[in-house]
mmCIF file with all atom_site columns, C-alpha atoms and ligand atoms in Angstrom:
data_model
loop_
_atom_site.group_PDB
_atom_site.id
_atom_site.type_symbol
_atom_site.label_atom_id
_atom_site.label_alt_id
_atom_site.label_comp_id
_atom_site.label_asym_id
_atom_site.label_entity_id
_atom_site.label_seq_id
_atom_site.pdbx_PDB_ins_code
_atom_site.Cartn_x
_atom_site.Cartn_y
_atom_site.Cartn_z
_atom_site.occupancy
_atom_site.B_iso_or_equiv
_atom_site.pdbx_formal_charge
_atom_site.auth_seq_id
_atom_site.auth_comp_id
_atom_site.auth_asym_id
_atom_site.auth_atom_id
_atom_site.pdbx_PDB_model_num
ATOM   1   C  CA  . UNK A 1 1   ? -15.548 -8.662  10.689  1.00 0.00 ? 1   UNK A CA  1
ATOM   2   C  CA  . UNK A 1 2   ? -14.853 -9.086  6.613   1.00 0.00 ? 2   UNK A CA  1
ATOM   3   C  CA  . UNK A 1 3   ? -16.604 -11.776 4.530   1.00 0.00 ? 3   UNK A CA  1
ATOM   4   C  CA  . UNK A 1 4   ? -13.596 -11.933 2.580   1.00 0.00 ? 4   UNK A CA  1
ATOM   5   C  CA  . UNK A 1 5   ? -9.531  -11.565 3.030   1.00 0.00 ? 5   UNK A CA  1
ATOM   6   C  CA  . UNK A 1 6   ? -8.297  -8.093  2.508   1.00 0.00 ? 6   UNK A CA  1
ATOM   7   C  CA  . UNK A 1 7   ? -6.692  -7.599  -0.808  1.00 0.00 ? 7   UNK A CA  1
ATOM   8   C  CA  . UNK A 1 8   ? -3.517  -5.925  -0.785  1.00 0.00 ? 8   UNK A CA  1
ATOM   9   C  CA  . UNK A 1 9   ? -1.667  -4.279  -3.966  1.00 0.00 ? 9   UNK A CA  1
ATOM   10  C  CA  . UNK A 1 10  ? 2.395   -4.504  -3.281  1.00 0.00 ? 10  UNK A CA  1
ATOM   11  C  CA  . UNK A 1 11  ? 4.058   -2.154  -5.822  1.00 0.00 ? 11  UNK A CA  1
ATOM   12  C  CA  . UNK A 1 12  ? 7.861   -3.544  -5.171  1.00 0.00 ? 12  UNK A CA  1
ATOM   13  C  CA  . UNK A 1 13  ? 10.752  -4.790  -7.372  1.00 0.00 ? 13  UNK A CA  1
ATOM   14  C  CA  . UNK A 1 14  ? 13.372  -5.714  -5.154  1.00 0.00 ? 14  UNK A CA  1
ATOM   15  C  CA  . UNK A 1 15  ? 12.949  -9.273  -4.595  1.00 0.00 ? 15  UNK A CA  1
ATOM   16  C  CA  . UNK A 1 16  ? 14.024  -9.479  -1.425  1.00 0.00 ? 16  UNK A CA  1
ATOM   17  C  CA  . UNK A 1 17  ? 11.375  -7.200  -0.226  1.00 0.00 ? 17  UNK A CA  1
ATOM   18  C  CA  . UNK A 1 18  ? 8.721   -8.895  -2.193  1.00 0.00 ? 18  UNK A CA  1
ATOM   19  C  CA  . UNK A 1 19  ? 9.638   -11.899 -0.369  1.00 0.00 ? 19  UNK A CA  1
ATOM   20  C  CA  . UNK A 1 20  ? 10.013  -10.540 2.796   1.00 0.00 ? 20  UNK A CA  1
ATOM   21  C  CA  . UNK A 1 21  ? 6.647   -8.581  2.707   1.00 0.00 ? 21  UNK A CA  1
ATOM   22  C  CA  . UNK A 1 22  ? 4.650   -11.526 0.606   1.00 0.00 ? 22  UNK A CA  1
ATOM   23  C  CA  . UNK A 1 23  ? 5.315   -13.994 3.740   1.00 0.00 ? 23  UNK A CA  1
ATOM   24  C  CA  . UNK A 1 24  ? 4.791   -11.541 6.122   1.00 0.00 ? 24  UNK A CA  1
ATOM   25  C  CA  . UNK A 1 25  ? 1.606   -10.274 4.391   1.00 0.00 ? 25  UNK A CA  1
ATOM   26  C  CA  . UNK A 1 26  ? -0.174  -14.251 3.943   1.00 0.00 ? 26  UNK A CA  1
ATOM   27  C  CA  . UNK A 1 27  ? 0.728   -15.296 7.196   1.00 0.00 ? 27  UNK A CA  1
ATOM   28  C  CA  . UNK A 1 28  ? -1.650  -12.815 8.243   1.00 0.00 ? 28  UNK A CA  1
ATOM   29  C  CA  . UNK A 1 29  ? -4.352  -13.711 5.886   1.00 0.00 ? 29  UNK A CA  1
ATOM   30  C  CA  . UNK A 1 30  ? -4.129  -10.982 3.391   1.00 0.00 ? 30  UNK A CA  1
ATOM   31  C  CA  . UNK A 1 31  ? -4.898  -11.653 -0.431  1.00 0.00 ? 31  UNK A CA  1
ATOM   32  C  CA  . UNK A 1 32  ? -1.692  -10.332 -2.152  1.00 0.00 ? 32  UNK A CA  1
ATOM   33  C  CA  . UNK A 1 33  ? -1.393  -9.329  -5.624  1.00 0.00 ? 33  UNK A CA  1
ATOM   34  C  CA  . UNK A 1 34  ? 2.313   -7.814  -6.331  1.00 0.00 ? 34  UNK A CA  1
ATOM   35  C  CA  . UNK A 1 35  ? 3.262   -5.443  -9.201  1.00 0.00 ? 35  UNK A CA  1
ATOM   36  C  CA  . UNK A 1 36  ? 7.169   -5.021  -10.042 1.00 0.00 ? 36  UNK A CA  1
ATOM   37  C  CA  . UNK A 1 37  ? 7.281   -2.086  -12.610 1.00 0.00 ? 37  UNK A CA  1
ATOM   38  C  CA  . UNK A 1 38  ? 5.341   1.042   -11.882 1.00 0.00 ? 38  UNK A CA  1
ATOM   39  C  CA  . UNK A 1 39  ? 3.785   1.506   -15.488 1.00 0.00 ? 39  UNK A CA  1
ATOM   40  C  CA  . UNK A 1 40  ? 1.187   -1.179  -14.710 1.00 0.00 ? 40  UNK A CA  1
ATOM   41  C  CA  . UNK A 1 41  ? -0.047  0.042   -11.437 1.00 0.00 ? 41  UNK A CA  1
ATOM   42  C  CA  . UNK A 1 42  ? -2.758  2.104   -12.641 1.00 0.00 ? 42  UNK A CA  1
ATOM   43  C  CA  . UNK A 1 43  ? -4.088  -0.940  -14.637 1.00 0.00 ? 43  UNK A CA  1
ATOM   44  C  CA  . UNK A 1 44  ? -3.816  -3.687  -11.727 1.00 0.00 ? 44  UNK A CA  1
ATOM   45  C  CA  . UNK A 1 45  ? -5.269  -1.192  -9.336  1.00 0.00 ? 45  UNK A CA  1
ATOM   46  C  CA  . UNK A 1 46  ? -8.146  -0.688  -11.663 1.00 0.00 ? 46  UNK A CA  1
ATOM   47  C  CA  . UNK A 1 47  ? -8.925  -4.325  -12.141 1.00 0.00 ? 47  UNK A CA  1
ATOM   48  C  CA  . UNK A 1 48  ? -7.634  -5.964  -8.613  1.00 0.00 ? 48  UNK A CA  1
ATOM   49  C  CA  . UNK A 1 49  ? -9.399  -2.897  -6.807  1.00 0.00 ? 49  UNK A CA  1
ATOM   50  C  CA  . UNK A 1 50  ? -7.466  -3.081  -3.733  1.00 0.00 ? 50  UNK A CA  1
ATOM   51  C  CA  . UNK A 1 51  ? -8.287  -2.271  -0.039  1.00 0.00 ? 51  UNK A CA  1
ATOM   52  C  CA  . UNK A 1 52  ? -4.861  -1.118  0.561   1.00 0.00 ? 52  UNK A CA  1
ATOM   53  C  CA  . UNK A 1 53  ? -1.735  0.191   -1.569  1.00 0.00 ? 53  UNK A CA  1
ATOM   54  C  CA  . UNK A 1 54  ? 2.249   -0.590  -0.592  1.00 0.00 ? 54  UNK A CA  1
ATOM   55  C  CA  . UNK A 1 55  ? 3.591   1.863   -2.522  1.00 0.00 ? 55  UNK A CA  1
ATOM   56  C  CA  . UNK A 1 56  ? 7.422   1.298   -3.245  1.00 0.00 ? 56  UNK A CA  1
ATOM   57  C  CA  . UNK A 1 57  ? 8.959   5.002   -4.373  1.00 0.00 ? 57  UNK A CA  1
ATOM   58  C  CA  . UNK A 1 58  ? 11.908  4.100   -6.674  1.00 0.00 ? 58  UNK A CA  1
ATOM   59  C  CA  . UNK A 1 59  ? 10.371  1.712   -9.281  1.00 0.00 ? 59  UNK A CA  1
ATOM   60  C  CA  . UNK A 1 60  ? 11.358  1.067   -13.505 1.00 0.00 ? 60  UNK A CA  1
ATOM   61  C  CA  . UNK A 1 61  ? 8.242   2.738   -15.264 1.00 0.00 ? 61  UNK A CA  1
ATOM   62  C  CA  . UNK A 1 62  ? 7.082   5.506   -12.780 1.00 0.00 ? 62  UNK A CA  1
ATOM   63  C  CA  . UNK A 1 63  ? 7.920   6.487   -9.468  1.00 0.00 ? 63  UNK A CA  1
ATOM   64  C  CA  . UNK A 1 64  ? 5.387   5.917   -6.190  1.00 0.00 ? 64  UNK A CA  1
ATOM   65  C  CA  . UNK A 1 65  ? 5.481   9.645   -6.061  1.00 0.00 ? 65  UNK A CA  1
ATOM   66  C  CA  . UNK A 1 66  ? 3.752   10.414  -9.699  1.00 0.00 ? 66  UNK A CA  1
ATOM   67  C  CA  . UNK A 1 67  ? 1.495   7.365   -8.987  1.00 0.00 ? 67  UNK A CA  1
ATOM   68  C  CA  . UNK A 1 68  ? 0.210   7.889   -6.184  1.00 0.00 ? 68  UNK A CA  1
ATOM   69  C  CA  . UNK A 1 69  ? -1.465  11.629  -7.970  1.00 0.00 ? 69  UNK A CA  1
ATOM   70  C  CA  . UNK A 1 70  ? -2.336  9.533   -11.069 1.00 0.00 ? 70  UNK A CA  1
ATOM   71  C  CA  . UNK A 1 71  ? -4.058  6.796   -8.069  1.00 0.00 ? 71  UNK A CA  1
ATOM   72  C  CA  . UNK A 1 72  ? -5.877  9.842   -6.331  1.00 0.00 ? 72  UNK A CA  1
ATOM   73  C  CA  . UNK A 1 73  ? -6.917  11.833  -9.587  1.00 0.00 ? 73  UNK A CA  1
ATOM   74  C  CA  . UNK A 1 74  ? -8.774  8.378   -10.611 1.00 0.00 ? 74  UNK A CA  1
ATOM   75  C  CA  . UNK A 1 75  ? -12.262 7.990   -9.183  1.00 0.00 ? 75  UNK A CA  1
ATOM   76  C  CA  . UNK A 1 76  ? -11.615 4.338   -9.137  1.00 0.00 ? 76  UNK A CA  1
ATOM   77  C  CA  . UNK A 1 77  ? -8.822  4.594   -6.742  1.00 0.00 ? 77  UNK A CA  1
ATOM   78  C  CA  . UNK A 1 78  ? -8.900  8.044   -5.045  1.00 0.00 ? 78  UNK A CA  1
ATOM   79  C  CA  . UNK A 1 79  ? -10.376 6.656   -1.673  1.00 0.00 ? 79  UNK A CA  1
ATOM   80  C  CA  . UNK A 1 80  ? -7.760  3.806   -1.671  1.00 0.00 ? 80  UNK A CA  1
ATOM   81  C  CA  . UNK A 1 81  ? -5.332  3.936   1.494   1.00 0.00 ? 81  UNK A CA  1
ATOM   82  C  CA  . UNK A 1 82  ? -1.727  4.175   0.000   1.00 0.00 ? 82  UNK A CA  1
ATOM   83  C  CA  . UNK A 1 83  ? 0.834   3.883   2.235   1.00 0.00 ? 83  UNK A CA  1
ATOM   84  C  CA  . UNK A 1 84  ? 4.430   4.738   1.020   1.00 0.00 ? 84  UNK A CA  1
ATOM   85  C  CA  . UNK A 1 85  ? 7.381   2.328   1.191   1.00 0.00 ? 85  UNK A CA  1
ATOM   86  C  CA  . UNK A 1 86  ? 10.649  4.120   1.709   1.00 0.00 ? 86  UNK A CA  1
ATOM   87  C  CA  . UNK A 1 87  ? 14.149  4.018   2.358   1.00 0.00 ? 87  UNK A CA  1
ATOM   88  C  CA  . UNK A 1 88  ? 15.343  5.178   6.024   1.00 0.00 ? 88  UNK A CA  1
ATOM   89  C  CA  . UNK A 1 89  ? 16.927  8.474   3.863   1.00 0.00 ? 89  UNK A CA  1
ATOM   90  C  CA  . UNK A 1 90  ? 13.772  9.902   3.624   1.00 0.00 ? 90  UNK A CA  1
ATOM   91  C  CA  . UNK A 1 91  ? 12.873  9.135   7.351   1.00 0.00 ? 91  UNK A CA  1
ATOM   92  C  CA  . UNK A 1 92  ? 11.240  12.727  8.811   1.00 0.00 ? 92  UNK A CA  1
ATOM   93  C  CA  . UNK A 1 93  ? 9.627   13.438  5.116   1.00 0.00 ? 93  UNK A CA  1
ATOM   94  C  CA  . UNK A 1 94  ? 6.099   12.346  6.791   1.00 0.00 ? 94  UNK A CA  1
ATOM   95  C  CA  . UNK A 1 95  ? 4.514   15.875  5.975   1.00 0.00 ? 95  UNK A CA  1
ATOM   96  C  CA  . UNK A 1 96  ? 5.987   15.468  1.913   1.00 0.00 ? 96  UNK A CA  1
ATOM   97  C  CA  . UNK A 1 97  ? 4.411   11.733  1.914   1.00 0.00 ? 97  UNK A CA  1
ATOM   98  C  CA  . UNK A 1 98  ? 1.080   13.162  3.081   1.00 0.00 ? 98  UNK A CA  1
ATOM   99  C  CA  . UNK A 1 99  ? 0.836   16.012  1.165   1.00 0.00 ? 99  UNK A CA  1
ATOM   100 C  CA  . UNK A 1 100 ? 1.961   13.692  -2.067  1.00 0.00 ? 100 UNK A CA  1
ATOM   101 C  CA  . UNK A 1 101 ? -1.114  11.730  -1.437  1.00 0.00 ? 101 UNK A CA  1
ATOM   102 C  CA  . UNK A 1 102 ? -0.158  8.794   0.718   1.00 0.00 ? 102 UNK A CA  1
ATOM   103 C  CA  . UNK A 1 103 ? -2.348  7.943   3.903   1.00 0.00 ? 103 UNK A CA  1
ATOM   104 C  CA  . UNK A 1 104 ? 1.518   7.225   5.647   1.00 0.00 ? 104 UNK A CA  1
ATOM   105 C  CA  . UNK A 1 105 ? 4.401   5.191   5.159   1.00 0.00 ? 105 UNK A CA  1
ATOM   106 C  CA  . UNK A 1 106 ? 6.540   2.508   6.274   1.00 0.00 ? 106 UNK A CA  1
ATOM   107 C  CA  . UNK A 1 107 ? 10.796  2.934   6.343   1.00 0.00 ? 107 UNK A CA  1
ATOM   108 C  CA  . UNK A 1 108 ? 13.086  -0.157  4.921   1.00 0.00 ? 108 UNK A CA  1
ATOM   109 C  CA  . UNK A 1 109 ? 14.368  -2.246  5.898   1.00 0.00 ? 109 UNK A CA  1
ATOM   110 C  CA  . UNK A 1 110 ? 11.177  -2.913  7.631   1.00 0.00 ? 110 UNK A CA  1
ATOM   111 C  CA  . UNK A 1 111 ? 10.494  -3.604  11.826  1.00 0.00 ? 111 UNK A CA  1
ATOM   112 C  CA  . UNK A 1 112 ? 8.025   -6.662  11.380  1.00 0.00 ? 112 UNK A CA  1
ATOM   113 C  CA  . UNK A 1 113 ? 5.640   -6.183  14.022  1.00 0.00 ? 113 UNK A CA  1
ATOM   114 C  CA  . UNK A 1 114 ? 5.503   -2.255  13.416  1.00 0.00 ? 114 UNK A CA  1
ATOM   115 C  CA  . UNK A 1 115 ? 5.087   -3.463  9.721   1.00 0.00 ? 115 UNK A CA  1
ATOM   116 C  CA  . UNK A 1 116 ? 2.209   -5.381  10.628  1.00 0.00 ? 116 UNK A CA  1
ATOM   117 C  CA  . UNK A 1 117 ? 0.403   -3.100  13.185  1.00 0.00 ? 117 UNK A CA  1
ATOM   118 C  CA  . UNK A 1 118 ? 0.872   -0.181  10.369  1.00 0.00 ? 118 UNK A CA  1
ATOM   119 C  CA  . UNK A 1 119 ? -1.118  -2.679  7.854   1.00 0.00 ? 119 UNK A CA  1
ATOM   120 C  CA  . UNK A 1 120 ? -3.814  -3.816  10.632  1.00 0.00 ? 120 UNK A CA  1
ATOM   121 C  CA  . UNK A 1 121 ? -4.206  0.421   11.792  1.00 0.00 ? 121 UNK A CA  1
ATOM   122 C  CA  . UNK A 1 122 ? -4.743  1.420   8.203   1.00 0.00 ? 122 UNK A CA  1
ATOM   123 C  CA  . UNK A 1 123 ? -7.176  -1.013  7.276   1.00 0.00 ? 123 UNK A CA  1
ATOM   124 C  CA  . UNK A 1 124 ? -8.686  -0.871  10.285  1.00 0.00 ? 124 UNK A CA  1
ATOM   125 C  CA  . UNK A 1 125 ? -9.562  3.177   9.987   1.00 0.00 ? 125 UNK A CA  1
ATOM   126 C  CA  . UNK A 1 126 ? -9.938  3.093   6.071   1.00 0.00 ? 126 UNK A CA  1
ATOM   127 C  CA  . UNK A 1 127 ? -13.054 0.611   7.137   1.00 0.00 ? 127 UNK A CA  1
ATOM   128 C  CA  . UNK A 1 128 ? -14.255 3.361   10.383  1.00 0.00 ? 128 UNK A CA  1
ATOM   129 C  CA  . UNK A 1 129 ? -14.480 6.081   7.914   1.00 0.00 ? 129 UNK A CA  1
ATOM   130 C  CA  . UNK A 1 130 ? -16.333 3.775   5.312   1.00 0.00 ? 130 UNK A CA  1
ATOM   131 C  CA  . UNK A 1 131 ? -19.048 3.087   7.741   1.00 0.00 ? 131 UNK A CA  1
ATOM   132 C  CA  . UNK A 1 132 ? -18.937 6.674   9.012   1.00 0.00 ? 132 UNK A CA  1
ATOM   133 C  CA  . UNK A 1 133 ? -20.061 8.005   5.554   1.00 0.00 ? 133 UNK A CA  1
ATOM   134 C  CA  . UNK A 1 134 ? -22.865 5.296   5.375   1.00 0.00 ? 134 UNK A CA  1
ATOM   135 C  CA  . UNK A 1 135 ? -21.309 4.565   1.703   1.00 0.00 ? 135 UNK A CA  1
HETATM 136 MN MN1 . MN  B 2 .   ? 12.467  -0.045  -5.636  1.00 0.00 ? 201 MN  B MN1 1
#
């Protein structure tokens, strides 16, 4: 159990996804703070300090692939679980995503429930391995 909501950082500028992801996201009791253009991620991570990263890849500003280094080579953010969010093109690229950085990812247009159940598992571990190092 949490004493307080899990905050989640959503780094997406299509709209509809925002949308999409924002309902999805609150319904299930999340805080939700969204960023649209990629050169203010490292700034709203800083300050929001999240509990869990939706990382959109093609974004104005920077890409989700040069953040996410820039996110892991900042003590502030390296232990932050970052999971990619990518188009179905780069579907079988899990190894490249994990090796980038990212904890996993989740393929647009997303499958709700397998949306939401990659959210919960992530969080879920992230907090195991917390308690596991007695931080
Ligand atoms: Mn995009």
């Amino acid at each position: 159990m949490t004493s307080r909501p899990f905050r989640v950082l959503l780094v997406e500028d299509n709209p509809s996804n925002i949308a999409l992801f924002t309902t999805v996201l609150k319904r299930d009791g999340y805080t939700l703070e969204v960023v649209t253009d990629g050169s203010e991620v490292e700034q709203r991570a800083a300050a929001v300090r999240p509990d869990l990263i939706l990382m959109d890849i093609n974004l104005p500003g920077m890409t989700g692939t040069e953040l996410v280094g820039r996110l892991r080579a900042d003590p502030s953010t390296a232990d932050v679980p970052i999971l990619a969010l990518t188009a179905h093109a780069m579907d079988g690229d899990a190894d490249v995503f994990l090796a980038l950085g990212f904890n996993g990812y989740i393929s647009k247009p997303i499958e709700v429930a397998a949306f939401r159940d990659t959210v919960r598992q992530t969080l879920a571990k992230d907090m195991h391995q917390r308690r596991g190092s007695a931080k």
